[in-house]
Coordinates of C-alpha atoms in Angstrom, one line a residue:
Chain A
X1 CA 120.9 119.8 120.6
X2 CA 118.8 117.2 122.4
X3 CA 117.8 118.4 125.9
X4 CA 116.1 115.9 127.7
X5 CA 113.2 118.5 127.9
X6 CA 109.2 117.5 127.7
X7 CA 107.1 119.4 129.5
X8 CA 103.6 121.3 129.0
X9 CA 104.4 125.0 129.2
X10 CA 100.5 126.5 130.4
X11 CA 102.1 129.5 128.3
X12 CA 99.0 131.5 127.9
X13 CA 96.6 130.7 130.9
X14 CA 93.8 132.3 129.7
X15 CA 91.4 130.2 132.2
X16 CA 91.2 133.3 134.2
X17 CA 88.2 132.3 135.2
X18 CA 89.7 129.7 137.5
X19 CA 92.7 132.2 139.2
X20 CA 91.8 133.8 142.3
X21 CA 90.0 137.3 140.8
X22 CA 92.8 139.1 142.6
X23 CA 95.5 137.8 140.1
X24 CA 92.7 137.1 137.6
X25 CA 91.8 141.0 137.8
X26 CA 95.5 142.6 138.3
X27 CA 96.9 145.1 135.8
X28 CA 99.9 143.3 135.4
X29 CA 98.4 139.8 134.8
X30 CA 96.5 141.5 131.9
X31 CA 99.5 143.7 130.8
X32 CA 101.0 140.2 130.7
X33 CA 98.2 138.5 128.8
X34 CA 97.8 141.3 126.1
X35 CA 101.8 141.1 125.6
X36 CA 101.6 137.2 125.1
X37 CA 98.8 137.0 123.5
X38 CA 100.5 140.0 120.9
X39 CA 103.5 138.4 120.7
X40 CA 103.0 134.4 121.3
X41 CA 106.0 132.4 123.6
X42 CA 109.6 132.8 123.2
X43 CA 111.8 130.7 120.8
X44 CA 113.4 127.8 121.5
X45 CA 117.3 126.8 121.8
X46 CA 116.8 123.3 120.4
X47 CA 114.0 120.8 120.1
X48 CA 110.1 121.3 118.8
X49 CA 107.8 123.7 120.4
X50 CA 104.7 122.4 120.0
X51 CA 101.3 124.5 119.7
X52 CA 98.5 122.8 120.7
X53 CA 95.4 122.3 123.2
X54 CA 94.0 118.7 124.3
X55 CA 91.7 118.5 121.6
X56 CA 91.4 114.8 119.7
X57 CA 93.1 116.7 117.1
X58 CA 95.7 118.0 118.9
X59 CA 96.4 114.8 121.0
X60 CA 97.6 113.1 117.6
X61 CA 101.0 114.4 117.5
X62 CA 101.6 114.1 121.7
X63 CA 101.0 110.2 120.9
X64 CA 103.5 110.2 117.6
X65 CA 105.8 112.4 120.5
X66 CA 105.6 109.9 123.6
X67 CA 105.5 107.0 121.1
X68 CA 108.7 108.1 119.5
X69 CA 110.2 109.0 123.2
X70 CA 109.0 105.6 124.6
X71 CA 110.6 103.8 122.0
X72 CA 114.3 105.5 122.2
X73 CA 114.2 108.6 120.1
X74 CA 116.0 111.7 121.6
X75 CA 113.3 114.3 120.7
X76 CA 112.5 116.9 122.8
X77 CA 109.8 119.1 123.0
X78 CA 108.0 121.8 125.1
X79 CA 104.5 122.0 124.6
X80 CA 102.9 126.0 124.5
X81 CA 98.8 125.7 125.6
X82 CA 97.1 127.8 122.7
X83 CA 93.7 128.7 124.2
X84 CA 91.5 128.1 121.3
X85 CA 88.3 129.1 123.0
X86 CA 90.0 132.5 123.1
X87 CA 91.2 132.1 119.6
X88 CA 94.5 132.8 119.9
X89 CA 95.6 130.5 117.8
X90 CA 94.0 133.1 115.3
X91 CA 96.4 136.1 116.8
X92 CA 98.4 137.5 114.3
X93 CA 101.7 135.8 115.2
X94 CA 99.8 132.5 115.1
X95 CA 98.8 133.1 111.5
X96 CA 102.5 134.1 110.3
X97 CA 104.8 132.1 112.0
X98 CA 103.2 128.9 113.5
X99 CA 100.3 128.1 110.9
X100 CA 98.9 130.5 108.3
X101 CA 95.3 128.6 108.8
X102 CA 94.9 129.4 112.3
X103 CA 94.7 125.8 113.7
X104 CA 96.1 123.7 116.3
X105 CA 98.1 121.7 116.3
X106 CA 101.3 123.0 114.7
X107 CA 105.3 122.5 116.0
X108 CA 108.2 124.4 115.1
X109 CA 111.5 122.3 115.1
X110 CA 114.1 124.9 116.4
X111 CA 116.8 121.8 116.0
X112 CA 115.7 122.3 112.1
X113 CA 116.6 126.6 111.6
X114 CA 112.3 127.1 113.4
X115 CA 110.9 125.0 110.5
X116 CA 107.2 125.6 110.9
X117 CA 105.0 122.2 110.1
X118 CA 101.3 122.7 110.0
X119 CA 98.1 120.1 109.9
X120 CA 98.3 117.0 111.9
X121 CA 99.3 114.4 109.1
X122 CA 102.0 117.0 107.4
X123 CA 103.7 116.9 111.1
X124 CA 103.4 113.6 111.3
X125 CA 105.1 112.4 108.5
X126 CA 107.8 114.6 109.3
X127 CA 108.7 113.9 112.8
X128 CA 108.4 110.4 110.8
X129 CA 111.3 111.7 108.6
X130 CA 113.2 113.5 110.8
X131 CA 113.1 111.3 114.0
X132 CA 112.1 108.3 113.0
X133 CA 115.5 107.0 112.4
X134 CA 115.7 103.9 113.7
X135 CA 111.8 103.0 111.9
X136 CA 110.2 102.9 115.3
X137 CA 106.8 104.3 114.3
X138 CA 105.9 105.0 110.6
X139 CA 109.4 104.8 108.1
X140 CA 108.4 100.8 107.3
X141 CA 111.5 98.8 105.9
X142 CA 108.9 97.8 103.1
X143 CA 107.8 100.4 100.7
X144 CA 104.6 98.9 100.1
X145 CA 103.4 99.0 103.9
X146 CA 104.5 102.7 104.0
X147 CA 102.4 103.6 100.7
X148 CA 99.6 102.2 102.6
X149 CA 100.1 103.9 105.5
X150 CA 100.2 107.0 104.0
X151 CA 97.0 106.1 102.1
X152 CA 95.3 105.9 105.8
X153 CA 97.1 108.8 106.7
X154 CA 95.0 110.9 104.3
X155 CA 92.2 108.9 104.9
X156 CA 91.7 110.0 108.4
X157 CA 92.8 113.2 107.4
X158 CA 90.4 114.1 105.0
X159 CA 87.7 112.1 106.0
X160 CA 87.4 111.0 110.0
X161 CA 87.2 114.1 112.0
X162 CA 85.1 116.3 114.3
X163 CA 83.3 117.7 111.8
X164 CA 82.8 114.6 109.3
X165 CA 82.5 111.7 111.1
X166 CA 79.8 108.8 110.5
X167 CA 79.7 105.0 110.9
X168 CA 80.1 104.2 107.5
X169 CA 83.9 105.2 108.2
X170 CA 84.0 103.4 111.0
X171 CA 83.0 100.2 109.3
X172 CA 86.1 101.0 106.9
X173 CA 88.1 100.7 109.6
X174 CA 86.4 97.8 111.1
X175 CA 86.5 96.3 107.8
X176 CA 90.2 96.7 107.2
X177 CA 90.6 95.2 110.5
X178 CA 89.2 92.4 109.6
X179 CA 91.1 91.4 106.2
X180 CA 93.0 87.8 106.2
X181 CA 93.2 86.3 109.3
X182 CA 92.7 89.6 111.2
X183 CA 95.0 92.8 111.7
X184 CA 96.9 93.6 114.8
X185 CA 97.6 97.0 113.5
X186 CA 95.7 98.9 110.4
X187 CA 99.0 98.1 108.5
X188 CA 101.5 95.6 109.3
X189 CA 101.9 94.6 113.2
X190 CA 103.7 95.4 116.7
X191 CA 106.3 98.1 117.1
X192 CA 106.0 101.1 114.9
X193 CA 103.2 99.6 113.2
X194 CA 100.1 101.6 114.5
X195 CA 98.4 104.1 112.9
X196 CA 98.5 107.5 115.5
X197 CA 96.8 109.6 113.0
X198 CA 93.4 107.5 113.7
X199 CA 93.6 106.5 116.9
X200 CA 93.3 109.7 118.8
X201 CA 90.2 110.6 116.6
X202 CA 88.0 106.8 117.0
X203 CA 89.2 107.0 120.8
X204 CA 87.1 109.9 120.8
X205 CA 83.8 108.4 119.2
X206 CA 81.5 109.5 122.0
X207 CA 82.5 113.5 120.7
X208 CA 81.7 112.9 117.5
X209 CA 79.4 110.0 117.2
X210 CA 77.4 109.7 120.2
X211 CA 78.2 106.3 120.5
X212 CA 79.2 105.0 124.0
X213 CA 80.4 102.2 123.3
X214 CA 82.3 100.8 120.0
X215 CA 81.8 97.0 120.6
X216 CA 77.7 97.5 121.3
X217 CA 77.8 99.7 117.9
X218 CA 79.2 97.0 116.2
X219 CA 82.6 97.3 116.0
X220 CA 84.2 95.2 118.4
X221 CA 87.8 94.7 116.2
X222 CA 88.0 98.6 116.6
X223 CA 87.3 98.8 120.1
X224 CA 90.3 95.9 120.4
X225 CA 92.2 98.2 118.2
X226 CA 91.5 101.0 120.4
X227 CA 92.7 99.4 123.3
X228 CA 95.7 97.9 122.2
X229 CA 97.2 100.9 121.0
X230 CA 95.8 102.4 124.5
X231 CA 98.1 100.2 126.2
X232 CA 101.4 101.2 124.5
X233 CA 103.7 102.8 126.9
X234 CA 103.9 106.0 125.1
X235 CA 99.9 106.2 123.9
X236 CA 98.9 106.1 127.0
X237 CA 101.4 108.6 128.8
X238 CA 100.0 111.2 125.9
X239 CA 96.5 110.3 126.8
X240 CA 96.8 110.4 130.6
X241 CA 94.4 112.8 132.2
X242 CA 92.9 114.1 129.2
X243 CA 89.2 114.8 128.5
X244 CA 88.2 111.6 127.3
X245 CA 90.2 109.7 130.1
X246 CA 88.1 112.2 133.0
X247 CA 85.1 112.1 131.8
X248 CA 84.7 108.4 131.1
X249 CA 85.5 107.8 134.9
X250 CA 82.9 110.1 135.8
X251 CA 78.9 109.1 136.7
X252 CA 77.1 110.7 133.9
X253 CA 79.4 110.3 131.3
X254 CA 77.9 110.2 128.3
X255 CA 75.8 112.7 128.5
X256 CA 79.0 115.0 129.7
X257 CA 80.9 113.6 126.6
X258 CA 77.5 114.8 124.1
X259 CA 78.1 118.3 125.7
X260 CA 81.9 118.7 125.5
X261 CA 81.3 117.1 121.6
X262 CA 79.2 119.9 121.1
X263 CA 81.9 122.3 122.4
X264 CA 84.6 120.7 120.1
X265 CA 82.7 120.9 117.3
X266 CA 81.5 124.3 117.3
X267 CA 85.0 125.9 118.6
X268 CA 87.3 124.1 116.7
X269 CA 86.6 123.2 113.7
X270 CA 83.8 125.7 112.9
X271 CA 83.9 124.6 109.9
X272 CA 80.0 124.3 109.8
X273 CA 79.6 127.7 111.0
X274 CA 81.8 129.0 108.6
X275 CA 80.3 127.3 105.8
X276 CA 76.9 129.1 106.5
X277 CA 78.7 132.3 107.3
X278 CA 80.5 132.0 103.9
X279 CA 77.3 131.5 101.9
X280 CA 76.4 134.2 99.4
Chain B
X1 CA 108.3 98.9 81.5
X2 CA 107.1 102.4 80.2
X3 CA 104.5 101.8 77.2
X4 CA 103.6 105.2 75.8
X5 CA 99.6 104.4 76.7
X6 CA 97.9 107.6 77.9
X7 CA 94.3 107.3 77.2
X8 CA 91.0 107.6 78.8
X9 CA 88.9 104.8 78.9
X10 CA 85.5 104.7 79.3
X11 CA 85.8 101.6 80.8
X12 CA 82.0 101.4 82.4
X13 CA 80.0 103.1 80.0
X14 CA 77.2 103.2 82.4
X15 CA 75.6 106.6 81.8
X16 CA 72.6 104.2 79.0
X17 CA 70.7 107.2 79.0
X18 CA 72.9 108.9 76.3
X19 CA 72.9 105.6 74.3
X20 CA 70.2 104.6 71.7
X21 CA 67.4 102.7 73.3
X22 CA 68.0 99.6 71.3
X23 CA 71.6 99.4 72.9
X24 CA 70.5 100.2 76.3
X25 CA 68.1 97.7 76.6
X26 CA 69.8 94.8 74.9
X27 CA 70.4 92.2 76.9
X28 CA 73.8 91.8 75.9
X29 CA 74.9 95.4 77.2
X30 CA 73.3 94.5 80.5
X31 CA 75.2 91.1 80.7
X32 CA 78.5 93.4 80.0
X33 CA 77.7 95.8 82.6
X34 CA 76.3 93.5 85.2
X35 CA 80.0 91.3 84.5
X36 CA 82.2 94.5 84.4
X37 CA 80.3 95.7 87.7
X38 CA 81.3 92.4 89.4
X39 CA 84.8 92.1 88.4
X40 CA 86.3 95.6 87.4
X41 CA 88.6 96.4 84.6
X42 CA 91.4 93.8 83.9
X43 CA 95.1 94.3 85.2
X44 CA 97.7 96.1 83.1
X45 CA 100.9 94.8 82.0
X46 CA 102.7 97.9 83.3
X47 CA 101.9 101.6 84.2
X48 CA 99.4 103.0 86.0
X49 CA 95.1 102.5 86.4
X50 CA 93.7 105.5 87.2
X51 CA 90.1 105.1 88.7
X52 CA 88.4 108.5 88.7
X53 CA 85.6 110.9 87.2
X54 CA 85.7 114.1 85.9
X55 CA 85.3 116.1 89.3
X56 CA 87.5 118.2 91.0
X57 CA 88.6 115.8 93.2
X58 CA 89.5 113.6 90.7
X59 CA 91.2 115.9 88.5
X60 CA 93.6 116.7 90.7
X61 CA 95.5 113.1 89.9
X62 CA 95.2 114.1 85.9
X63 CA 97.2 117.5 86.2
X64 CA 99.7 116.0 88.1
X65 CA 100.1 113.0 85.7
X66 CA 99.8 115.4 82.8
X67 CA 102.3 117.9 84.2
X68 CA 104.8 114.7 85.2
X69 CA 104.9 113.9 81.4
X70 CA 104.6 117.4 80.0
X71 CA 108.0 117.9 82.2
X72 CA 109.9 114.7 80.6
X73 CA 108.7 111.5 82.8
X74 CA 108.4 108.2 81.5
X75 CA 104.9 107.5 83.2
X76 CA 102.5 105.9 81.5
X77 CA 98.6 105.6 82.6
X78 CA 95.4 104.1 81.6
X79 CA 91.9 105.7 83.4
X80 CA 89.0 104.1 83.7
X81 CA 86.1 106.0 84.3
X82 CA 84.0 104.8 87.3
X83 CA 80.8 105.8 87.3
X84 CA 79.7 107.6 90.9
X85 CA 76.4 108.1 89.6
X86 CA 76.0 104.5 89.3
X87 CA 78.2 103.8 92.6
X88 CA 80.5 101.8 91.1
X89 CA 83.3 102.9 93.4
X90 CA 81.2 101.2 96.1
X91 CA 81.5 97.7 94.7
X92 CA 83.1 94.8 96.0
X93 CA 86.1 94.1 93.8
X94 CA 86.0 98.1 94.2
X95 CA 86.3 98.1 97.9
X96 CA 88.5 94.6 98.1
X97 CA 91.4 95.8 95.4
X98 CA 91.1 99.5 94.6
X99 CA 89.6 102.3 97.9
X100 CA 88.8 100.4 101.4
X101 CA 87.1 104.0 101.2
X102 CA 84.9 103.4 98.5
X103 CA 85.9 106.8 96.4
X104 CA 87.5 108.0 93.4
X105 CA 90.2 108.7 92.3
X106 CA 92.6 105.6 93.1
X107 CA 95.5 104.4 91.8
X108 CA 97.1 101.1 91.0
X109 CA 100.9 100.9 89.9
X110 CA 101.5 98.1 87.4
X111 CA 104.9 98.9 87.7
X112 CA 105.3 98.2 91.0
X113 CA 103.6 95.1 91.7
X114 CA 99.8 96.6 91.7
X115 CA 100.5 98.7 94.4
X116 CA 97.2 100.4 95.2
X117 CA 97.1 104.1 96.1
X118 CA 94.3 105.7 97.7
X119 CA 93.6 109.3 99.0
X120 CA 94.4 112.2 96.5
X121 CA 97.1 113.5 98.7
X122 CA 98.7 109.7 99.3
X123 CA 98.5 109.7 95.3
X124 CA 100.3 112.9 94.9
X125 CA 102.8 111.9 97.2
X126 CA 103.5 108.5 95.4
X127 CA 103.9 109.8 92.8
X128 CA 106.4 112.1 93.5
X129 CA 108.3 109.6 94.9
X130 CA 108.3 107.1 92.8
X131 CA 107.8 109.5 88.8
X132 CA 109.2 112.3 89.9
X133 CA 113.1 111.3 89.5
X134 CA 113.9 114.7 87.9
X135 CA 112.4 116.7 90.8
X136 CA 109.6 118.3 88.0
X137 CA 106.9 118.4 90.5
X138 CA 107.4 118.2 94.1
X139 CA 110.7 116.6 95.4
X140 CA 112.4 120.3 96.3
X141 CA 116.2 119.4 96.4
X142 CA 115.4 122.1 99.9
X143 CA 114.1 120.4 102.8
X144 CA 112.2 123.1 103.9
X145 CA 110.7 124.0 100.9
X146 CA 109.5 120.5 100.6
X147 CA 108.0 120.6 104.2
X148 CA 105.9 123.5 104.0
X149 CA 104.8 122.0 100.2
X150 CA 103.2 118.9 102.4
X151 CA 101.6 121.0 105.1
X152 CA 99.9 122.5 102.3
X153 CA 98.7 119.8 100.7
X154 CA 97.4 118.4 103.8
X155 CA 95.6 122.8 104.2
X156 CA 93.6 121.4 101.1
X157 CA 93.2 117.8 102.1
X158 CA 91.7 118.7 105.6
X159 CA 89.9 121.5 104.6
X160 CA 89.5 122.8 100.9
X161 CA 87.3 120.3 99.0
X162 CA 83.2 120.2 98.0
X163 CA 82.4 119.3 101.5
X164 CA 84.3 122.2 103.5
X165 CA 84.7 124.9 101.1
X166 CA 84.6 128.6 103.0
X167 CA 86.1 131.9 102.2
X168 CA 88.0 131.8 105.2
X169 CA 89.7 129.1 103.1
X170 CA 90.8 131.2 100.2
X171 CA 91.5 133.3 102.5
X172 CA 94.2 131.7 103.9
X173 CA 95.7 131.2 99.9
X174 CA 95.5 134.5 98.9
X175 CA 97.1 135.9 102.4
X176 CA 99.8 133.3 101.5
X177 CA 100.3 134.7 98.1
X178 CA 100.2 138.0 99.3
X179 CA 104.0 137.3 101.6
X180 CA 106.8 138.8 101.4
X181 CA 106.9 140.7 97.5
X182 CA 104.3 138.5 96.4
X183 CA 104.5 135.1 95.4
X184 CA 104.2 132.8 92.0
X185 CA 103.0 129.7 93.8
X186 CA 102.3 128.5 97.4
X187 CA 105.5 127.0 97.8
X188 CA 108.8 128.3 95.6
X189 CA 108.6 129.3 91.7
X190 CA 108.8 128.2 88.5
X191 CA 108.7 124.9 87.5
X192 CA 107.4 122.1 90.0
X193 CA 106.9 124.5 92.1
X194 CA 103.1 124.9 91.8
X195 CA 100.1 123.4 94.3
X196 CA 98.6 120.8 92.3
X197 CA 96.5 119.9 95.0
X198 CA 94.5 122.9 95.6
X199 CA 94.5 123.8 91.9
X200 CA 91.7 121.6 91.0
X201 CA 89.2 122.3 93.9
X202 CA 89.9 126.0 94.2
X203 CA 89.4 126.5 90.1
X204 CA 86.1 125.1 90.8
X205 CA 85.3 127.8 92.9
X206 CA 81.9 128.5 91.4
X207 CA 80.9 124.9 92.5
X208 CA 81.4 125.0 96.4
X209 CA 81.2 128.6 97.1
X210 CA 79.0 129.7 94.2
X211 CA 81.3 132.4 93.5
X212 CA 81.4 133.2 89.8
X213 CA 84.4 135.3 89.8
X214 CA 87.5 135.4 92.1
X215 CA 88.7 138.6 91.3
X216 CA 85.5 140.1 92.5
X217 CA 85.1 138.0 95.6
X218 CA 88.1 140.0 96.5
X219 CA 90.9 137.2 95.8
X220 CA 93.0 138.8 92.9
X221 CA 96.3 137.0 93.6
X222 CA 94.5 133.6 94.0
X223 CA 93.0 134.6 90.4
X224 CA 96.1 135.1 88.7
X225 CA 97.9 132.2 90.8
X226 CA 94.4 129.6 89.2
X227 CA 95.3 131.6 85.6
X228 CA 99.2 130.8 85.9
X229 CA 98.8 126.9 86.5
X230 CA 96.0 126.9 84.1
X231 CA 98.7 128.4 81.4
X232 CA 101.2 125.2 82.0
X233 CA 100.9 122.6 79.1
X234 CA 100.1 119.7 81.4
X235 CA 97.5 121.1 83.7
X236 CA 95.9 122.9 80.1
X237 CA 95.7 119.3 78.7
X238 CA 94.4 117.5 82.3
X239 CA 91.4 120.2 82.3
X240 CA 90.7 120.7 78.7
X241 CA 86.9 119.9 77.8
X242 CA 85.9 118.8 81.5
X243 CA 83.2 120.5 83.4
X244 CA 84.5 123.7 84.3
X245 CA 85.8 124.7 81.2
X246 CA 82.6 123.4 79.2
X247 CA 80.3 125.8 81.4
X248 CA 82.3 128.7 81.8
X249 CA 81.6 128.9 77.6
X250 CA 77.8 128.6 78.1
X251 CA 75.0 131.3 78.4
X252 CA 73.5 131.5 81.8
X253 CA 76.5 129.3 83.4
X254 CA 76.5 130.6 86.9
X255 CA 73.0 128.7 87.1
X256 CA 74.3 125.4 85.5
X257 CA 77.3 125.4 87.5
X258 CA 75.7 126.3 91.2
X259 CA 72.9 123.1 89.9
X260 CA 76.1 121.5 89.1
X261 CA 77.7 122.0 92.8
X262 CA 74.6 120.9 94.5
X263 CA 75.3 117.5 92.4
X264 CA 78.7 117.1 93.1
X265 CA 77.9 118.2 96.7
X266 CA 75.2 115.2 97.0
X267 CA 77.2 112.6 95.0
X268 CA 80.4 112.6 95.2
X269 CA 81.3 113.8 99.2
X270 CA 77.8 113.0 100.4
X271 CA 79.3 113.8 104.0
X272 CA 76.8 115.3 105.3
X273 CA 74.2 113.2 104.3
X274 CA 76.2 110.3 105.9
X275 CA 76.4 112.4 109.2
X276 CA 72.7 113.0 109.3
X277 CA 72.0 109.7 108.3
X278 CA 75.0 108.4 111.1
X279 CA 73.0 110.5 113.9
X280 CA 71.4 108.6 116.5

């Protein structure tokens, strides 16, 4: 049931633009996209297949996966590349049998009869129940510290995201942080202690915020958060190579990061553009 | 443990416009309110202090409670009525004991050890856990059922709310309701089998979308699904009289409610504002 498979399928690589135009061109590489993109990958014989693109949003559930992996859990997973610039996470297949709200990231746990789990913190807390079972990363031994954690959970779910961030939640965090003698973790401390659903999103700042740097912006216990989580084994595994890693190393960061944030915002959550669209 | 107390208490009877002059002005009503600003409500001896208002948001915590005792549980509760107007939910003892966040509705469990609560979808889950012993509400005795019920209430905790309301949204409920031979609720039938969590926001259609009738807007299954939960004792009692009900009786409500929106729009999520005020 538990292959020791976890690897990054480029299912769909719709990047055409970066094949040689021969292939990029060819009747059968389109024959082959049309088919994929009308059909979506193949199931699984065991483990999760997880939908996603390397998106702060999406990057939540590889850390909860490494993290879990790092720490002893036998999950295994293979993860499909949904091209969300192409919106094929809006293809019909998408919609019916991965996540009715068109969105990445989503799993489905073929070890589980292809249970479907949609939105980041609703597949969190179930690869929590599921594969958690030795309480490495969220199932706390103390109800009270897993009410809480849940509390932040939805906290960062509803509230910090690409499309409604701002400083004052920041400061929340910061804040939080900085209760009693000061917090390792945003509830309890060390192993299986730190909260995966934020972290991806406040790694991110410079998308959403604009802000370079968390410590000049005044939120230096963040920034220490930040990187302590960065240095877990299984954190930074799940956050090696993407966006926010290249383009920090790069001269002209920032203003490549205000760029990209734009990008982010506008394609995936949309939600913006669909609000005006929507009005009446 | 379980004291039959259900009652709504106007705990901060801040809105001194309504009051006679002489009252509002005295010096002793200012001394209360300045004190009760500073400190808060005093603890319970058991049950449950619900900090909330009247909006959708907010409601959402009063039909589950209501539905939880309508279906046999012992829960008791006591709400106090914070003010947002007044932004009572952003002071100290507010921030310190009740929401880090700063927002209604929050809970704190008298019966178990003033556990705070916050985040309408942490609520929900709480208390499901901890009131919901007879599986009335949420706790599906099938695994599955239960993990699509939590994707879904994260669908309306991410995206369905004042601040990110869109068609696309319904949308996505009405396509789900629309499955298979047609559905009775989001996630299985019958009793405690009904989305609580979108209930609330998606009843108040007319105040985010400005849409005064969902069976014209082209949603006819989401209209009957709203009408079904609306026809269950305890969700009838947890909306009776509030804001939606009392406009939909008046002349010329389509008016007062899209004024209404732009209020709860400005006051409650003020998201937007924060984001333009975050920008740098």
């Amino acid at each position: 049931m538990f292959a020791p498979l976890q690897t990054r399928l480029p299912w769909l690589l719709l990047a055409t633009s970066h094949l040689p135009t021969s292939l990029a061109s060819s009747p059968t590489s389109s024959n082959y996209k049309a088919r994929r993109m009308a059909t979506g990958p193949p199931a699984l014989e065991s483990g999760i297949a997880l939908y996603s693109y390397g998106t702060p949003n999406g990057l939540k559930i590889n850390v909860a996966l490494e993290e879990l992996k790092s720490l002893g859990s036998p999950l295994t997973w293979v993860e499909h590349t949904i091209d969300i610039s192409q919106n094929v996470q809006k293809q019909p297949w998408f919609l019916a049998e991965i996540n009715p709200n068109g969105r990445i990231p989503a799993i489905v746990d073929y070890n589980r009869g292809a249970q479907r789990v949609f939105e980041t913190g609703s597949i969190l807390l179930y690869l929590s129940r599921w594969y958690d079972g030795e309480k490495y990363l969220l199932h706390f031994e103390d109800d009270r510290d897993e009410t809480e954690m849940i509390s932040w959970i939805f906290f960062q779910h509803g509230g910090y995201g690409t499309s409604l961030p701002s400083k004052r939640l920041l400061q929340v965090y910061e804040t939080r942080l900085a209760e009693g003698e000061g917090r390792d973790y945003l509830v309890g401390e060390g192993r299986g202690k730190f909260s995966y659903a934020s972290f991806s999103w406040i790694r991110a700042h410079p998308f959403s915020l604009s802000i370079p740097s968390l410590t000049h912006a005044g939120f230096p216990l963040l920034d220490s958060w930040i990187r302590r989580i960065e240095a877990r084994p299984g954190a930074a595994k799940a956050v090696e190579g993407d966006m926010v890693s290249r383009l920090k190393g790069e001269v002209g960061w920032e203003e490549k990061v205000r760029e990209k944030g734009r990008w982010v915002w506008e394609e995936e959550d949309g939600q913006k553009e669909e609000r005006k669209r929507d009005e009446l």
